[in-house]
Amino acid sequence: MLQESQPDGAVLSARTPAARLRILHVLLQAGPTNSQWNEHCVPVADERDLTVCSLFPATVAPDPRITRFEGDGSVWGALEALRASLRAADYDAVHVHAPPSAAMLVAACALERRRLGNAVMTLHTTWPDLRLRSKMLAVAAFAVLPTVVACGRASSESIPRPVRHLARRGVDVVPNGVDVDRLDRALATVEPEAGHVRDGRAVGGFTVLTVGRLVPEKDHEALLSAFARMSRPTDRLLIVGEGPCRPALEERIATLGITDQVRLTGLMPRDDVYRLLGSADVFVSPSRGEGLPVAVLEAMAAGLPVVLSDIEPHREIVGGQDLAAVVPIGDVAGLADEMRRLRSLAARERAALGARGRARVLGEFSLRAMTDGYHEVYSTITTARRTQ
C-alpha cells in the first residue's frame, strides 16, 4: 500500500532546485535502523533531490524533504511502487542497494519500457556472505546494470573474478561513512556522571556493547561465552539488534548463568544506539562476515575501544594501525582475554585508545567522504548519458 492519497501514491515533498542531482534510492525497507536511509538519504536531503522507494512498508516517519513511495508488503505491491516511482521523475541515477532490489528494478524497467543506463547497485557485504539466491541475482545485476559499487576494499576484493568481469565499467569502491555530526549530537546528551545505563537505570561495572542482527554470521554465541568467562557480577553486556537467533541466544544466556548481566535490547532508534555508545566501555564485533560494518565505524567515532574478529573488512577499518584488538574468528578465549585486558586499563588509557580510533574514522570513513564518492559515481553516470 502506498502512503497518503496522492494519485501516484507518493508522499510529496517540496522540490529542490533542478541543478541538484536527482536520485531515486530503491531500498528493501526504509526504517530507523536501515543504513541506506540513515547514510544515503537523510543526511544529504538538503543537497540532492531525493526520492525513496521502500519496496516493503517503511517503518520510519516520512521526511518532508524526501519524496517517498512504498509497497504494501507483497511482491506485486513492491513492483507497483517501484514502477510509480520510476514514472514520477527523470532521475540522474537510480540507486539500488541489494541484489533483490536490482532484480525488481530490472523487472520494473522492462514493464515501463525504460532503459537501465542510469542504474547503479552497491554491494553492501562481501561476496561469501551473500546467500545463494542473492549471489545469483547479483551475477545478473553485474551483467545488466551499467554501474556497480562496493562498500569497501574488502567487499570489492571478495567478488569472484568471473563475476567482476561482467561489470561493464569495473567495480567502483566507495567506503561506507559515519554521520559523525549526528553521532556527536546524540553523545552530547549523555550525562558524564550518569554511569552506565541498563533499563534506564545507572549501574556500575564494565559495560560491553555490540550492535548487529541476531543471525549466525554475527557469532553472538562466541561473545556470550567469552563474556561469561571474563565478567564480574557488576559487568554488563548489551546486545542491540533483532533477528531469528534471539530464542537460541536467550537460552544460551540462561545456560551460562548470566541472565542478570545481559540485555537483549531489540531494535532501537539510531540516536538511542549512539547514546548507548556514549555509556559503554568497549565495543565488540565477533562477526564472521561483513561488508564494511557501519556499527564498528560508529563505535570508533564515539571514541570506544573495539575488539574485532579477524576478517578482512575489520582489517580494512583498522588499516594496519594499533587501533583495535583483533582475534581469530570464534576464539572465545581470545575475546575474553581482550575484554579483560581493556577492563584492566585506566579510563584515560581506554580514552586514548578510543581517540586514535575516532581519528581514523574522521580521516578515512566520514560521511562527507562517502557522499563525495557517490557524487562522483552519479556525475559519471550523468556525463555518460549526455554523450549517448
CSV table of C-alpha atoms in Angstrom, one decimal:
chain,number,residue,atom,x,y,z
A,1,MET,CA,0.0,0.0,0.0
A,2,LEU,CA,1.3,3.4,-0.9
A,3,GLN,CA,1.2,6.2,1.6
A,4,GLU,CA,-1.4,9.0,1.6
A,5,SER,CA,-3.9,9.7,-1.2
A,6,GLN,CA,-1.8,11.2,-3.9
A,7,PRO,CA,-2.8,9.8,-7.4
A,8,ASP,CA,0.6,8.1,-7.9
A,9,GLY,CA,1.0,7.0,-4.3
A,10,ALA,CA,3.8,9.4,-3.4
A,11,VAL,CA,4.5,11.2,-0.2
A,12,LEU,CA,5.1,14.6,-1.7
A,13,SER,CA,7.8,17.0,-0.6
A,14,ALA,CA,8.9,20.4,-1.6
A,15,ARG,CA,11.1,20.2,-4.7
A,16,THR,CA,14.7,21.2,-4.6
A,17,PRO,CA,16.4,23.2,-7.3
A,18,ALA,CA,16.7,21.4,-10.6
A,19,ALA,CA,20.5,21.9,-10.6
A,20,ARG,CA,20.8,19.3,-7.8
A,21,LEU,CA,21.3,15.7,-8.6
A,22,ARG,CA,18.0,13.9,-8.7
A,23,ILE,CA,18.4,10.4,-7.2
A,24,LEU,CA,16.0,7.6,-6.7
A,25,HIS,CA,17.1,5.2,-3.9
A,26,VAL,CA,15.5,1.8,-4.0
A,27,LEU,CA,15.5,0.2,-0.5
A,28,LEU,CA,14.1,-3.1,0.6
A,29,GLN,CA,12.6,-1.3,3.6
A,30,ALA,CA,13.2,2.2,4.9
A,31,GLY,CA,13.5,2.1,8.7
A,32,PRO,CA,15.1,3.7,11.7
A,33,THR,CA,18.0,1.2,11.7
A,34,ASN,CA,18.4,1.0,7.9
A,35,SER,CA,21.9,2.2,7.0
A,36,GLN,CA,20.9,3.3,3.5
A,37,TRP,CA,18.1,5.5,4.8
A,38,ASN,CA,20.4,6.9,7.6
A,39,GLU,CA,23.5,7.4,5.5
A,40,HIS,CA,22.5,7.7,1.8
A,41,CYS,CA,19.2,9.6,2.2
A,42,VAL,CA,18.5,11.7,5.4
A,43,PRO,CA,21.9,13.4,5.7
A,44,VAL,CA,22.0,14.6,2.1
A,45,ALA,CA,18.4,15.5,1.6
A,46,ASP,CA,19.3,19.2,1.6
A,47,GLU,CA,22.0,18.6,-1.1
A,48,ARG,CA,20.1,16.3,-3.5
A,49,ASP,CA,16.6,16.0,-4.9
A,50,LEU,CA,15.8,12.6,-3.3
A,51,THR,CA,13.1,10.0,-3.9
A,52,VAL,CA,13.0,6.8,-2.0
A,53,CYS,CA,11.1,3.7,-3.0
A,54,SER,CA,10.7,1.4,0.0
A,55,LEU,CA,9.8,-1.9,-1.6
A,56,PHE,CA,8.1,-3.0,1.6
A,57,PRO,CA,6.3,-0.8,4.1
A,58,ALA,CA,8.5,1.8,5.7
A,59,THR,CA,8.9,1.8,9.5
A,60,VAL,CA,10.3,5.3,9.7
A,61,ALA,CA,8.3,8.6,9.6
A,62,PRO,CA,8.4,10.4,6.3
A,63,ASP,CA,11.0,13.2,5.9
A,64,PRO,CA,9.3,16.3,4.3
A,65,ARG,CA,12.4,16.8,2.1
A,66,ILE,CA,12.2,13.3,0.5
A,67,THR,CA,9.5,12.1,-1.8
A,68,ARG,CA,8.7,8.5,-0.8
A,69,PHE,CA,6.9,5.6,-2.4
A,70,GLU,CA,6.3,2.3,-0.6
A,71,GLY,CA,4.9,-1.1,-1.3
A,72,ASP,CA,2.1,-2.9,0.6
A,73,GLY,CA,4.0,-5.9,1.9
A,74,SER,CA,3.6,-8.1,-1.2
A,75,VAL,CA,5.9,-8.6,-4.1
A,76,TRP,CA,3.4,-7.2,-6.6
A,77,GLY,CA,2.9,-4.2,-4.4
A,78,ALA,CA,6.6,-3.6,-4.3
A,79,LEU,CA,6.8,-3.8,-8.0
A,80,GLU,CA,3.9,-1.3,-8.4
A,81,ALA,CA,5.5,1.1,-6.0
A,82,LEU,CA,8.8,1.0,-7.9
A,83,ARG,CA,7.0,1.5,-11.3
A,84,ALA,CA,5.2,4.5,-9.8
A,85,SER,CA,8.5,6.0,-8.5
A,86,LEU,CA,10.1,5.5,-11.9
A,87,ARG,CA,7.3,7.4,-13.6
A,88,ALA,CA,7.5,10.2,-11.1
A,89,ALA,CA,10.6,11.9,-12.4
A,90,ASP,CA,13.6,11.8,-14.8
A,91,TYR,CA,16.4,10.8,-12.4
A,92,ASP,CA,20.1,11.3,-12.8
A,93,ALA,CA,20.7,7.9,-11.1
A,94,VAL,CA,18.6,5.1,-9.8
A,95,HIS,CA,20.5,3.5,-6.9
A,96,VAL,CA,19.6,0.0,-5.7
A,97,HIS,CA,21.2,-1.4,-2.5
A,98,ALA,CA,20.7,-5.1,-2.7
A,99,PRO,CA,20.6,-7.9,-5.3
A,100,PRO,CA,16.8,-8.5,-4.9
A,101,SER,CA,16.2,-4.7,-5.4
A,102,ALA,CA,18.3,-4.9,-8.5
A,103,ALA,CA,16.1,-7.7,-9.9
A,104,MET,CA,13.0,-5.8,-9.0
A,105,LEU,CA,14.4,-2.7,-10.9
A,106,VAL,CA,15.1,-4.8,-14.0
A,107,ALA,CA,11.5,-6.1,-14.0
A,108,ALA,CA,10.0,-2.7,-13.4
A,109,CYS,CA,12.1,-1.1,-16.2
A,110,ALA,CA,11.1,-3.9,-18.6
A,111,LEU,CA,7.4,-3.2,-17.8
A,112,GLU,CA,7.8,0.5,-18.1
A,113,ARG,CA,10.0,0.1,-21.3
A,114,ARG,CA,12.7,2.2,-19.7
A,115,ARG,CA,16.4,1.8,-20.1
A,116,LEU,CA,18.8,0.9,-17.3
A,117,GLY,CA,21.5,3.4,-18.3
A,118,ASN,CA,21.4,5.4,-15.1
A,119,ALA,CA,21.2,2.4,-12.7
A,120,VAL,CA,23.8,1.7,-10.0
A,121,MET,CA,24.0,-1.1,-7.5
A,122,THR,CA,26.0,-1.1,-4.3
A,123,LEU,CA,27.2,-4.4,-2.8
A,124,HIS,CA,26.9,-3.8,0.9
A,125,THR,CA,28.6,-7.0,2.0
A,126,THR,CA,31.4,-9.4,1.0
A,127,TRP,CA,30.6,-12.0,-1.7
A,128,PRO,CA,30.9,-15.1,0.5
A,129,ASP,CA,28.2,-13.7,2.9
A,130,LEU,CA,25.6,-13.5,0.2
A,131,ARG,CA,23.0,-16.3,0.2
A,132,LEU,CA,22.9,-18.5,-2.9
A,133,ARG,CA,19.8,-16.7,-4.2
A,134,SER,CA,21.3,-13.3,-3.7
A,135,LYS,CA,24.5,-14.4,-5.4
A,136,MET,CA,22.5,-15.5,-8.5
A,137,LEU,CA,20.7,-12.2,-8.5
A,138,ALA,CA,23.9,-10.3,-8.0
A,139,VAL,CA,25.5,-12.1,-11.0
A,140,ALA,CA,22.6,-11.0,-13.1
A,141,ALA,CA,22.9,-7.4,-11.8
A,142,PHE,CA,26.6,-7.2,-12.6
A,143,ALA,CA,25.8,-8.3,-16.2
A,144,VAL,CA,22.8,-6.0,-16.7
A,145,LEU,CA,23.4,-2.8,-14.6
A,146,PRO,CA,26.0,-0.4,-16.0
A,147,THR,CA,27.4,0.7,-12.7
A,148,VAL,CA,28.4,-1.4,-9.7
A,149,VAL,CA,29.9,-0.1,-6.4
A,150,ALA,CA,31.4,-2.0,-3.5
A,151,CYS,CA,31.1,-0.6,0.1
A,152,GLY,CA,34.8,-1.1,0.8
A,153,ARG,CA,38.0,-2.6,-0.5
A,154,ALA,CA,37.4,-5.9,1.2
A,155,SER,CA,34.0,-6.1,-0.3
A,156,SER,CA,35.4,-5.4,-3.8
A,157,GLU,CA,38.2,-7.9,-3.5
A,158,SER,CA,35.8,-10.6,-2.4
A,159,ILE,CA,34.0,-10.6,-5.7
A,160,PRO,CA,35.0,-13.6,-7.8
A,161,ARG,CA,37.0,-12.7,-10.9
A,162,PRO,CA,34.4,-14.1,-13.4
A,163,VAL,CA,31.7,-12.1,-11.8
A,164,ARG,CA,33.8,-9.0,-11.7
A,165,HIS,CA,34.5,-9.3,-15.4
A,166,LEU,CA,30.7,-9.0,-16.0
A,167,ALA,CA,30.7,-5.4,-14.7
A,168,ARG,CA,30.9,-3.2,-17.8
A,169,ARG,CA,32.7,-0.3,-16.1
A,170,GLY,CA,34.5,-2.3,-13.5
A,171,VAL,CA,33.7,-2.1,-9.8
A,172,ASP,CA,34.0,1.3,-8.1
A,173,VAL,CA,34.8,1.4,-4.4
A,174,VAL,CA,33.1,4.0,-2.1
A,175,PRO,CA,33.8,3.1,1.6
A,176,ASN,CA,30.9,3.4,4.0
A,177,GLY,CA,30.9,6.5,6.1
A,178,VAL,CA,29.6,7.7,9.5
A,179,ASP,CA,27.4,10.7,10.2
A,180,VAL,CA,29.7,12.0,12.9
A,181,ASP,CA,27.8,15.2,13.4
A,182,ARG,CA,24.6,13.3,14.2
A,183,LEU,CA,26.6,10.9,16.4
A,184,ASP,CA,28.2,13.8,18.4
A,185,ARG,CA,24.8,15.5,18.9
A,186,ALA,CA,23.5,12.3,20.5
A,187,LEU,CA,26.6,11.8,22.6
A,188,ALA,CA,26.3,15.4,23.9
A,189,THR,CA,23.0,14.3,25.6
A,190,VAL,CA,24.7,11.6,27.6
A,191,GLU,CA,25.4,12.8,31.1
A,192,PRO,CA,29.1,12.1,32.0
A,193,GLU,CA,28.2,11.5,35.7
A,194,ALA,CA,25.3,9.1,34.9
A,195,GLY,CA,27.4,6.0,34.7
A,196,HIS,CA,26.3,3.1,32.5
A,197,VAL,CA,22.7,2.6,31.6
A,198,ARG,CA,20.7,-0.5,31.9
A,199,ASP,CA,16.9,-0.4,31.5
A,200,GLY,CA,17.1,3.3,32.1
A,201,ARG,CA,18.9,3.0,35.4
A,202,ALA,CA,22.5,3.9,36.2
A,203,VAL,CA,24.7,0.9,37.1
A,204,GLY,CA,28.3,0.4,37.9
A,205,GLY,CA,30.8,-2.0,36.4
A,206,PHE,CA,32.3,-2.6,33.0
A,207,THR,CA,29.9,-2.4,30.0
A,208,VAL,CA,30.4,-4.3,26.8
A,209,LEU,CA,28.3,-3.3,23.8
A,210,THR,CA,27.7,-5.0,20.4
A,211,VAL,CA,25.3,-4.0,17.6
A,212,GLY,CA,24.0,-6.2,14.8
A,213,ARG,CA,21.3,-8.5,13.6
A,214,LEU,CA,20.8,-11.6,15.6
A,215,VAL,CA,21.9,-14.0,12.9
A,216,PRO,CA,24.5,-16.8,13.0
A,217,GLU,CA,27.0,-14.8,11.0
A,218,LYS,CA,27.3,-12.2,13.8
A,219,ASP,CA,28.5,-15.0,16.2
A,220,HIS,CA,26.9,-13.7,19.3
A,221,GLU,CA,27.3,-17.2,20.8
A,222,ALA,CA,31.1,-16.7,20.9
A,223,LEU,CA,30.6,-13.3,22.6
A,224,LEU,CA,28.3,-14.6,25.2
A,225,SER,CA,30.7,-17.4,26.1
A,226,ALA,CA,33.6,-15.0,26.3
A,227,PHE,CA,31.7,-12.6,28.4
A,228,ALA,CA,30.6,-15.4,30.8
A,229,ARG,CA,34.3,-16.4,31.1
A,230,MET,CA,35.7,-12.9,31.9
A,231,SER,CA,32.8,-11.0,33.6
A,232,ARG,CA,32.4,-9.9,37.1
A,233,PRO,CA,29.0,-9.6,38.7
A,234,THR,CA,28.8,-5.9,38.1
A,235,ASP,CA,29.8,-6.1,34.4
A,236,ARG,CA,27.1,-5.7,31.7
A,237,LEU,CA,26.7,-6.9,28.1
A,238,LEU,CA,24.3,-5.0,25.9
A,239,ILE,CA,23.3,-6.7,22.6
A,240,VAL,CA,21.5,-4.3,20.2
A,241,GLY,CA,19.6,-5.9,17.4
A,242,GLU,CA,16.8,-8.3,16.4
A,243,GLY,CA,16.7,-11.5,14.4
A,244,PRO,CA,15.9,-15.2,14.2
A,245,CYS,CA,18.6,-16.2,16.7
A,246,ARG,CA,17.0,-14.4,19.6
A,247,PRO,CA,15.4,-17.5,21.2
A,248,ALA,CA,18.6,-19.5,21.0
A,249,LEU,CA,20.6,-16.6,22.5
A,250,GLU,CA,18.1,-16.2,25.3
A,251,GLU,CA,18.5,-19.9,26.1
A,252,ARG,CA,22.3,-19.7,25.9
A,253,ILE,CA,22.3,-16.7,28.3
A,254,ALA,CA,20.3,-18.7,30.8
A,255,THR,CA,22.5,-21.7,30.4
A,256,LEU,CA,25.6,-19.6,31.1
A,257,GLY,CA,24.0,-18.1,34.2
A,258,ILE,CA,24.4,-14.5,33.1
A,259,THR,CA,20.7,-13.5,32.7
A,260,ASP,CA,21.1,-10.7,35.2
A,261,GLN,CA,24.1,-9.2,33.3
A,262,VAL,CA,23.0,-9.4,29.7
A,263,ARG,CA,20.3,-7.3,28.0
A,264,LEU,CA,18.9,-8.0,24.5
A,265,THR,CA,17.6,-4.6,23.6
A,266,GLY,CA,15.9,-5.5,20.3
A,267,LEU,CA,15.8,-2.8,17.7
A,268,MET,CA,16.5,0.8,18.8
A,269,PRO,CA,16.3,4.2,17.2
A,270,ARG,CA,19.7,5.2,15.8
A,271,ASP,CA,20.2,8.1,18.3
A,272,ASP,CA,19.4,5.8,21.2
A,273,VAL,CA,22.1,3.4,20.0
A,274,TYR,CA,24.5,6.4,19.8
A,275,ARG,CA,23.7,7.2,23.4
A,276,LEU,CA,24.5,3.6,24.4
A,277,LEU,CA,27.9,4.0,22.7
A,278,GLY,CA,28.4,7.0,25.0
A,279,SER,CA,27.7,5.0,28.1
A,280,ALA,CA,29.7,1.8,27.2
A,281,ASP,CA,33.3,0.9,27.9
A,282,VAL,CA,34.1,-1.3,24.9
A,283,PHE,CA,32.5,-2.4,21.6
A,284,VAL,CA,32.9,-5.9,20.4
A,285,SER,CA,32.3,-7.3,16.9
A,286,PRO,CA,32.8,-11.1,16.8
A,287,SER,CA,31.2,-11.3,13.3
A,288,ARG,CA,32.2,-13.9,10.8
A,289,GLY,CA,31.4,-11.7,7.8
A,290,GLU,CA,30.7,-8.1,7.0
A,291,GLY,CA,30.8,-5.6,4.1
A,292,LEU,CA,32.3,-2.5,5.8
A,293,PRO,CA,30.5,-2.5,9.2
A,294,VAL,CA,29.0,0.9,10.0
A,295,ALA,CA,28.4,-0.3,13.6
A,296,VAL,CA,32.1,-0.7,14.1
A,297,LEU,CA,32.8,2.7,12.5
A,298,GLU,CA,30.2,4.4,14.7
A,299,ALA,CA,31.7,2.8,17.8
A,300,MET,CA,35.2,4.1,16.9
A,301,ALA,CA,33.8,7.5,16.0
A,302,ALA,CA,32.2,7.6,19.5
A,303,GLY,CA,35.7,7.0,21.0
A,304,LEU,CA,35.1,3.5,22.2
A,305,PRO,CA,38.0,0.9,22.2
A,306,VAL,CA,37.0,-2.0,20.0
A,307,VAL,CA,37.6,-5.8,19.9
A,308,LEU,CA,37.2,-7.3,16.4
A,309,SER,CA,37.2,-10.7,14.8
A,310,ASP,CA,39.9,-11.2,12.3
A,311,ILE,CA,38.1,-10.7,9.0
A,312,GLU,CA,39.2,-8.5,6.1
A,313,PRO,CA,36.6,-5.8,6.5
A,314,HIS,CA,37.7,-5.3,10.1
A,315,ARG,CA,41.3,-5.2,9.0
A,316,GLU,CA,40.4,-2.6,6.3
A,317,ILE,CA,39.0,-0.4,9.1
A,318,VAL,CA,42.0,-0.8,11.3
A,319,GLY,CA,44.3,-0.1,8.4
A,320,GLY,CA,47.3,-1.9,10.0
A,321,GLN,CA,47.4,0.6,12.9
A,322,ASP,CA,47.3,-0.2,16.6
A,323,LEU,CA,43.7,0.8,16.9
A,324,ALA,CA,41.9,-2.4,17.9
A,325,ALA,CA,42.3,-5.9,19.3
A,326,VAL,CA,41.8,-8.4,16.5
A,327,VAL,CA,41.2,-12.0,17.4
A,328,PRO,CA,40.6,-15.1,15.3
A,329,ILE,CA,37.0,-15.9,14.3
A,330,GLY,CA,35.3,-17.9,17.0
A,331,ASP,CA,38.2,-17.5,19.5
A,332,VAL,CA,36.2,-17.4,22.8
A,333,ALA,CA,39.4,-17.3,24.9
A,334,GLY,CA,40.9,-14.5,22.8
A,335,LEU,CA,37.7,-12.4,23.1
A,336,ALA,CA,37.6,-12.9,26.8
A,337,ASP,CA,41.3,-12.0,27.2
A,338,GLU,CA,41.0,-8.8,25.2
A,339,MET,CA,37.9,-7.7,27.1
A,340,ARG,CA,39.6,-8.5,30.4
A,341,ARG,CA,42.7,-6.5,29.2
A,342,LEU,CA,40.6,-3.5,28.3
A,343,ARG,CA,38.8,-3.6,31.6
A,344,SER,CA,42.1,-3.6,33.4
A,345,LEU,CA,43.2,-0.3,31.7
A,346,ALA,CA,42.7,3.0,33.4
A,347,ALA,CA,39.8,5.1,32.0
A,348,ARG,CA,42.3,7.6,30.5
A,349,GLU,CA,44.1,4.7,28.7
A,350,ARG,CA,40.9,3.4,27.2
A,351,ALA,CA,40.0,7.0,26.2
A,352,ALA,CA,43.4,7.4,24.4
A,353,LEU,CA,42.9,4.2,22.5
A,354,GLY,CA,39.4,5.3,21.6
A,355,ALA,CA,40.6,8.7,20.4
A,356,ARG,CA,43.0,7.1,18.0
A,357,GLY,CA,40.1,5.1,16.5
A,358,ARG,CA,38.0,8.2,16.2
A,359,ALA,CA,40.8,10.0,14.3
A,360,ARG,CA,41.0,7.0,11.9
A,361,VAL,CA,37.2,7.2,11.2
A,362,LEU,CA,37.3,11.0,10.7
A,363,GLY,CA,40.2,10.7,8.3
A,364,GLU,CA,39.1,7.8,6.2
A,365,PHE,CA,35.4,6.9,6.8
A,366,SER,CA,33.5,10.1,7.2
A,367,LEU,CA,30.0,10.6,5.7
A,368,ARG,CA,31.4,13.5,3.8
A,369,ALA,CA,33.9,11.3,2.1
A,370,MET,CA,31.2,8.8,1.2
A,371,THR,CA,28.9,11.4,-0.1
A,372,ASP,CA,31.6,12.9,-2.3
A,373,GLY,CA,32.5,9.5,-3.6
A,374,TYR,CA,28.9,8.8,-4.7
A,375,HIS,CA,28.7,12.3,-6.2
A,376,GLU,CA,31.5,11.2,-8.5
A,377,VAL,CA,29.7,8.0,-9.3
A,378,TYR,CA,26.4,9.8,-10.1
A,379,SER,CA,28.2,12.5,-12.1
A,380,THR,CA,29.9,9.9,-14.2
A,381,ILE,CA,26.5,8.4,-15.0
A,382,THR,CA,25.0,11.7,-16.0
A,383,THR,CA,28.0,12.6,-18.2
A,384,ALA,CA,27.8,9.2,-19.9
A,385,ARG,CA,24.1,9.7,-20.6
A,386,ARG,CA,24.6,13.1,-22.1
A,387,THR,CA,27.2,11.7,-24.6
A,388,GLN,CA,24.9,8.8,-25.7
